[in-house]
Coordinates of C-alpha atoms and ligand atoms in Angstrom, one line a residue:
M24 CA 0.0 0.1 -0.1
D25 CA 2.6 2.3 1.0
Y26 CA 4.0 1.6 -2.4
L27 CA 0.9 3.0 -4.1
E28 CA 0.7 6.1 -1.9
T29 CA 4.4 6.9 -2.7
Q30 CA 3.6 6.5 -6.4
L31 CA 0.7 8.8 -6.2
K32 CA 2.6 11.6 -4.4
K33 CA 5.4 11.2 -7.1
L34 CA 3.0 11.3 -9.8
A35 CA 1.4 14.4 -8.3
K36 CA 4.6 16.3 -8.4
E37 CA 5.5 15.0 -11.8
T38 CA 2.4 16.0 -13.5
F39 CA 2.4 19.4 -11.9
L40 CA 5.9 20.0 -13.5
S41 CA 5.3 18.6 -17.0
L42 CA 1.9 20.4 -17.2
K43 CA 3.7 23.7 -16.5
K44 CA 6.1 23.0 -19.1
A45 CA 3.8 21.8 -21.9
K46 CA 3.3 24.3 -24.6
G47 CA 0.7 24.2 -27.4
K48 CA -2.0 22.0 -28.2
E49 CA 0.1 19.0 -29.2
E50 CA 2.2 18.9 -26.0
L51 CA -1.0 19.2 -24.0
E52 CA -2.5 16.2 -25.9
N53 CA 0.5 14.2 -25.1
F54 CA 0.4 15.1 -21.4
R55 CA -3.3 13.9 -21.5
I56 CA -2.2 10.7 -23.2
T57 CA 0.8 10.0 -20.8
Y58 CA -1.1 10.5 -17.6
L59 CA -4.9 10.2 -18.2
G60 CA -5.1 8.1 -21.4
R61 CA -6.3 4.6 -21.3
K62 CA -2.8 3.4 -20.7
G63 CA -1.8 6.6 -18.8
A64 CA 0.2 6.4 -15.6
L65 CA -2.7 7.7 -13.3
T66 CA -5.2 5.4 -15.1
S67 CA -3.1 2.4 -14.3
I68 CA -2.7 3.4 -10.7
L69 CA -6.7 3.8 -10.5
R70 CA -7.1 0.4 -12.1
R71 CA -5.0 -1.1 -9.2
V72 CA -7.0 0.6 -6.6
K73 CA -9.8 -1.9 -6.6
D74 CA -7.5 -4.8 -5.6
L75 CA -6.5 -3.0 -2.3
P76 CA -8.0 -3.7 1.0
L77 CA -11.2 -1.7 1.7
E78 CA -9.6 0.9 4.1
E79 CA -6.7 1.5 2.0
R80 CA -9.0 1.6 -1.2
K81 CA -11.1 4.4 0.5
I82 CA -8.0 6.6 1.1
S83 CA -5.9 6.0 -1.9
G84 CA -8.9 5.8 -4.1
K85 CA -9.9 9.2 -3.0
R86 CA -6.5 10.5 -3.5
A87 CA -6.2 9.1 -7.0
N88 CA -9.5 10.5 -8.0
D89 CA -8.9 13.7 -6.7
L90 CA -5.6 14.0 -8.6
K91 CA -7.4 12.9 -11.9
R92 CA -9.9 15.6 -11.5
Q93 CA -7.4 18.1 -10.6
L94 CA -5.3 17.4 -13.7
E95 CA -8.5 17.3 -16.0
E96 CA -9.5 20.6 -14.7
S97 CA -6.0 22.1 -15.1
L98 CA -5.7 20.9 -18.5
K99 CA -9.1 22.2 -19.5
V100 CA -8.1 25.7 -18.2
R101 CA -4.7 25.3 -20.1
L102 CA -6.6 24.5 -23.4
S103 CA -9.0 27.3 -23.0
Q104 CA -6.2 29.8 -22.5
L105 CA -4.6 28.4 -25.8
G106 CA -7.7 29.3 -27.6
K107 CA -7.8 32.9 -26.4
K108 CA -4.4 33.5 -27.3
R109 CA -4.8 32.4 -30.9
E110 CA -7.9 34.8 -31.1
V111 CA -5.8 37.8 -30.1
E112 CA -3.1 36.8 -32.7
K113 CA -5.8 36.7 -35.4
F114 CA -5.8 39.9 -37.6
D115 CA -7.2 41.1 -40.7
I116 CA -4.4 41.2 -43.3
T117 CA -6.8 43.0 -45.8
L118 CA -7.2 46.1 -43.7
P119 CA -5.0 49.1 -44.9
G120 CA -1.9 49.7 -42.8
I121 CA -1.2 52.8 -40.7
K122 CA 1.2 54.9 -42.7
P123 CA 4.5 55.8 -40.8
E124 CA 4.9 59.5 -40.5
S125 CA 7.9 60.6 -42.5
G126 CA 9.9 63.9 -41.7
H127 CA 10.1 66.9 -44.0
L128 CA 12.9 69.0 -45.2
H129 CA 12.7 72.5 -43.9
P130 CA 11.7 74.9 -46.6
I131 CA 15.0 76.8 -46.0
T132 CA 16.9 73.5 -46.8
L133 CA 14.7 72.8 -49.9
I134 CA 15.3 76.2 -51.3
T135 CA 18.9 76.1 -50.4
N136 CA 19.3 72.8 -52.3
E137 CA 17.5 74.1 -55.4
I138 CA 19.7 77.1 -55.6
R139 CA 22.9 75.1 -55.1
E140 CA 21.8 72.9 -57.9
I141 CA 21.3 75.6 -60.3
F142 CA 24.8 77.2 -59.5
Q143 CA 26.5 73.9 -59.6
E144 CA 25.2 73.4 -63.2
L145 CA 26.9 76.6 -64.0
G146 CA 30.2 75.4 -62.6
F147 CA 30.1 77.0 -59.2
E148 CA 31.6 75.1 -56.5
M149 CA 30.2 75.3 -52.9
V150 CA 32.4 76.5 -50.2
A151 CA 31.8 77.3 -46.5
G152 CA 33.1 79.8 -44.0
P153 CA 32.9 80.5 -40.3
E154 CA 29.9 82.0 -38.6
I155 CA 32.2 83.8 -36.1
E156 CA 34.3 86.3 -37.8
T157 CA 36.9 89.0 -37.2
E158 CA 36.2 92.7 -38.2
Y159 CA 38.9 92.4 -40.8
Y160 CA 36.9 89.8 -42.9
N161 CA 33.6 91.1 -42.1
F162 CA 34.4 94.8 -42.9
E163 CA 37.9 95.9 -43.3
A164 CA 38.8 93.5 -46.3
L165 CA 35.6 94.4 -47.9
N166 CA 36.5 98.0 -48.0
F167 CA 34.4 99.1 -45.0
P168 CA 37.0 101.4 -43.3
P169 CA 36.6 101.9 -39.6
E170 CA 33.9 104.5 -39.0
H171 CA 32.4 103.9 -42.4
P172 CA 28.7 104.8 -42.3
A173 CA 27.9 101.6 -44.3
R174 CA 28.9 99.5 -41.2
D175 CA 25.8 100.9 -39.4
A176 CA 23.5 99.0 -41.9
F177 CA 25.0 95.9 -40.6
D178 CA 24.2 96.2 -36.9
S179 CA 26.2 93.2 -35.7
F180 CA 26.4 91.0 -32.8
Y181 CA 29.9 91.6 -31.1
L182 CA 31.3 88.6 -29.2
A183 CA 34.5 90.6 -28.3
P184 CA 36.1 93.9 -29.5
D185 CA 37.3 92.3 -32.8
T186 CA 35.0 89.2 -32.9
L187 CA 31.5 89.3 -34.3
L188 CA 28.8 87.0 -35.6
R189 CA 29.3 87.5 -39.4
S190 CA 26.5 90.0 -40.7
H191 CA 26.6 88.7 -44.3
T192 CA 28.3 85.9 -46.3
S193 CA 30.6 88.3 -48.2
P194 CA 33.7 87.7 -45.9
V195 CA 33.6 84.1 -47.3
Q196 CA 34.7 85.9 -50.7
I197 CA 37.9 87.2 -48.9
R198 CA 38.8 83.7 -47.4
V199 CA 38.5 81.9 -50.6
M200 CA 40.6 84.5 -52.7
E201 CA 43.3 84.5 -49.8
R202 CA 43.5 80.7 -50.3
R203 CA 43.3 80.4 -54.1
K204 CA 44.4 82.0 -57.3
P205 CA 42.0 82.8 -60.1
P206 CA 40.1 81.7 -62.0
L207 CA 37.3 80.7 -59.4
R208 CA 33.7 80.2 -59.3
I209 CA 32.2 79.7 -55.8
I210 CA 29.0 79.9 -53.9
T211 CA 28.6 79.8 -50.3
V212 CA 25.4 79.4 -48.3
G213 CA 25.1 80.1 -44.6
R214 CA 23.6 81.9 -41.6
C215 CA 24.2 85.5 -40.8
Y216 CA 23.3 87.6 -37.8
R217 CA 22.1 91.2 -37.3
R218 CA 20.7 93.1 -34.5
D219 CA 17.3 93.6 -36.2
A220 CA 14.1 94.1 -34.3
I221 CA 12.0 91.1 -35.0
D222 CA 8.9 91.5 -37.4
A223 CA 7.3 90.0 -40.4
S224 CA 10.3 90.3 -42.5
H225 CA 13.2 90.5 -40.1
F226 CA 14.8 87.9 -37.8
P227 CA 18.3 88.3 -36.1
V228 CA 19.2 85.1 -37.8
F229 CA 18.9 84.6 -41.5
H230 CA 20.5 82.7 -44.6
Q231 CA 22.4 84.3 -47.3
I232 CA 23.8 82.8 -50.5
E233 CA 26.8 84.6 -51.9
G234 CA 28.5 84.0 -55.4
L235 CA 31.8 85.0 -56.6
M236 CA 33.5 84.6 -59.9
V237 CA 37.0 86.0 -60.8
G238 CA 39.1 85.6 -64.0
E239 CA 40.4 87.4 -67.0
G240 CA 38.0 89.1 -68.8
I241 CA 34.9 88.8 -66.4
S242 CA 32.6 91.6 -67.2
F243 CA 29.1 92.9 -66.0
S244 CA 27.6 91.0 -68.9
H245 CA 28.7 87.7 -67.3
L246 CA 27.1 88.9 -64.1
K247 CA 23.9 89.7 -66.0
G248 CA 23.9 86.3 -67.7
V249 CA 24.5 84.3 -64.8
L250 CA 21.8 86.1 -62.4
T251 CA 19.2 86.2 -65.2
Y252 CA 19.7 82.3 -65.7
F253 CA 19.4 81.8 -62.0
L254 CA 16.4 83.9 -61.4
Q255 CA 14.4 82.7 -64.3
K256 CA 15.1 79.0 -63.2
I257 CA 14.3 79.5 -59.7
F258 CA 11.2 81.6 -60.0
S259 CA 9.9 81.3 -63.7
P260 CA 11.2 81.6 -67.3
D261 CA 8.9 84.6 -68.0
I262 CA 10.1 87.0 -65.1
R263 CA 12.0 90.0 -66.2
I264 CA 15.2 91.2 -64.4
R265 CA 16.1 94.7 -63.7
F266 CA 19.5 96.2 -62.6
L267 CA 19.6 99.5 -60.9
P268 CA 22.7 101.5 -59.7
S269 CA 23.4 100.9 -56.0
Y270 CA 26.3 101.1 -53.7
F271 CA 28.3 98.6 -51.7
P272 CA 31.8 99.2 -50.6
F273 CA 33.2 95.8 -51.9
T274 CA 31.7 96.2 -55.6
E275 CA 32.3 98.8 -58.1
P276 CA 30.0 99.4 -59.9
S277 CA 27.2 97.9 -57.7
A278 CA 23.8 97.0 -58.6
E279 CA 20.5 96.3 -56.9
V280 CA 18.6 93.5 -59.0
S281 CA 14.9 93.2 -59.0
I282 CA 12.6 90.7 -60.7
S283 CA 9.2 91.7 -62.2
C284 CA 6.5 91.0 -59.5
I285 CA 5.7 87.3 -59.6
F286 CA 2.2 88.0 -58.1
C287 CA 0.9 90.6 -60.5
K288 CA 3.4 89.9 -63.3
G289 CA 4.6 93.6 -63.3
V290 CA 1.3 95.3 -63.3
G291 CA 1.5 96.6 -59.7
C292 CA 0.0 95.1 -56.7
S293 CA 0.4 95.4 -52.8
S294 CA 3.1 92.7 -52.7
C295 CA 5.2 95.0 -54.9
G296 CA 4.3 98.3 -53.4
R297 CA 2.6 99.0 -56.9
S298 CA 5.8 99.4 -58.6
G299 CA 5.8 95.9 -60.3
W300 CA 9.2 95.1 -59.2
I301 CA 10.4 93.1 -56.3
E302 CA 14.1 93.8 -55.1
I303 CA 15.8 90.5 -54.7
L304 CA 19.6 90.7 -54.5
G305 CA 22.8 92.9 -54.4
A306 CA 25.6 92.5 -57.0
G307 CA 28.5 94.2 -58.6
M308 CA 31.8 94.1 -60.0
V309 CA 34.5 93.1 -57.3
N310 CA 36.2 96.5 -56.2
P311 CA 39.7 96.6 -57.3
I312 CA 40.5 97.7 -53.9
V313 CA 39.2 94.3 -52.7
L314 CA 41.1 92.5 -55.2
R315 CA 44.4 94.1 -53.9
K316 CA 43.6 93.1 -50.4
V317 CA 43.9 89.6 -51.3
K318 CA 46.8 90.2 -53.7
Y319 CA 45.2 89.7 -57.0
D320 CA 46.3 92.0 -59.9
P321 CA 43.2 94.2 -60.8
E322 CA 44.9 95.1 -64.1
K323 CA 44.8 91.3 -64.8
F324 CA 41.8 89.9 -63.1
T325 CA 38.2 91.2 -62.8
G326 CA 35.3 89.6 -61.1
F327 CA 31.6 90.0 -60.0
A328 CA 29.8 89.0 -56.9
F329 CA 26.3 88.9 -55.6
G330 CA 24.4 88.2 -52.4
M331 CA 20.8 87.4 -51.5
G332 CA 18.7 86.5 -48.6
I333 CA 17.4 83.0 -48.8
E334 CA 14.4 83.6 -46.6
R335 CA 13.3 86.1 -48.9
I336 CA 13.3 84.0 -51.9
A337 CA 11.6 81.3 -50.1
M338 CA 8.9 83.6 -48.9
L339 CA 8.2 84.7 -52.5
K340 CA 8.5 81.4 -54.1
Y341 CA 6.2 79.6 -51.4
K342 CA 4.1 82.6 -50.7
I343 CA 5.0 82.8 -47.0
S344 CA 3.8 86.0 -45.4
D345 CA 5.9 86.0 -42.2
I346 CA 9.7 85.2 -41.7
R347 CA 9.1 84.1 -38.0
L348 CA 7.4 81.0 -39.5
F349 CA 10.8 79.6 -40.5
W350 CA 11.9 79.4 -36.8
E351 CA 8.8 78.5 -34.8
N352 CA 8.8 74.8 -35.9
D353 CA 5.0 74.7 -36.2
L354 CA 4.3 71.4 -37.8
R355 CA 1.3 72.7 -39.4
F356 CA 3.7 75.0 -41.3
L357 CA 6.5 72.6 -41.8
E358 CA 4.4 69.6 -43.2
Q359 CA 3.3 71.8 -46.2
F360 CA 6.8 71.3 -47.8
Ligands
DAH403 N1 26.5 91.5 -48.4 C1 25.6 92.2 -48.9 C2 24.4 92.3 -47.8 O1 24.5 91.6 -46.9 C3 24.8 91.7 -50.2 C4 25.8 91.7 -51.3 C5 25.7 92.9 -52.0 C6 26.8 90.9 -51.5 C7 26.5 92.9 -53.3 C8 27.4 90.8 -52.7 C9 27.5 92.0 -53.6 O2 28.3 89.8 -52.9 O3 28.3 92.0 -54.7 O4 23.7 93.1 -47.9

């Protein structure tokens, strides 16, 4: 008798462990066959119970039947859990998926890429310069003598007496010419800083693109050709270009360049102040004084330069009315590009 009791105890422990381990429908069915099946371990014990003396039959018989019921119950629970799990895993593969949100390039990046491509087509090489400049590169080498009134137009952020955040990209012209010999054809794009009060068209940080071409026999007509090609490509082939005399210390002669208004086609509207023209950039022939500063011979070499605000071009092209939108990171704005 003791022997059967021991067997039952052992079986209880064994079944508990193997039921815990059994995974999936097949393994649970194996478990049922091993212990509860017609030839199963528990079934054969139960069969032997009837041969025991009455007293022992009562005790061991009850114990064996209890174990049987317990195992059947646990098995049922495990099988029902399996069913539930399968239901959760069921999904409708014909449903349309959820599209992952993709990022957008900032409009300033987009327009910069577009501008760069146009100039690269024309053989201009992209170069970079520092945003922290010395007075020499930002002003002096560009023929703004100390106390020159034109310095006032560039109300700069000074970091130290001789160090400032560049107020335009023109100093890159000097850095490139100092390093290289002509002929050269470069553009540079980057951030500039001015102490401007913030409003719909001014922000203390903005982007400029600057171009420079120097070589033998470079004339104003080359400047006109390059800028006309660029402006018609970036805006539209049917715009007209106007050059008016202007002044910059580093160019002589200098020009203020306008395009016919892209909104009213030059008729006159509120966007162009009823003039039909929109001023878009500054340009000119590199001043011989500047060429001499970088040790180029102005008798041998001539060149042209131009500079423009990227925000202004983006605002016109994408019809953006407020420059602050570029800096606010409002997704409702950014997602449109
Ligand atoms: N640096 C000028 C500015 O920030 C723009 C400019 C004008 C650049 C004429 C040039 C140029 O290269 O030739 O207002």
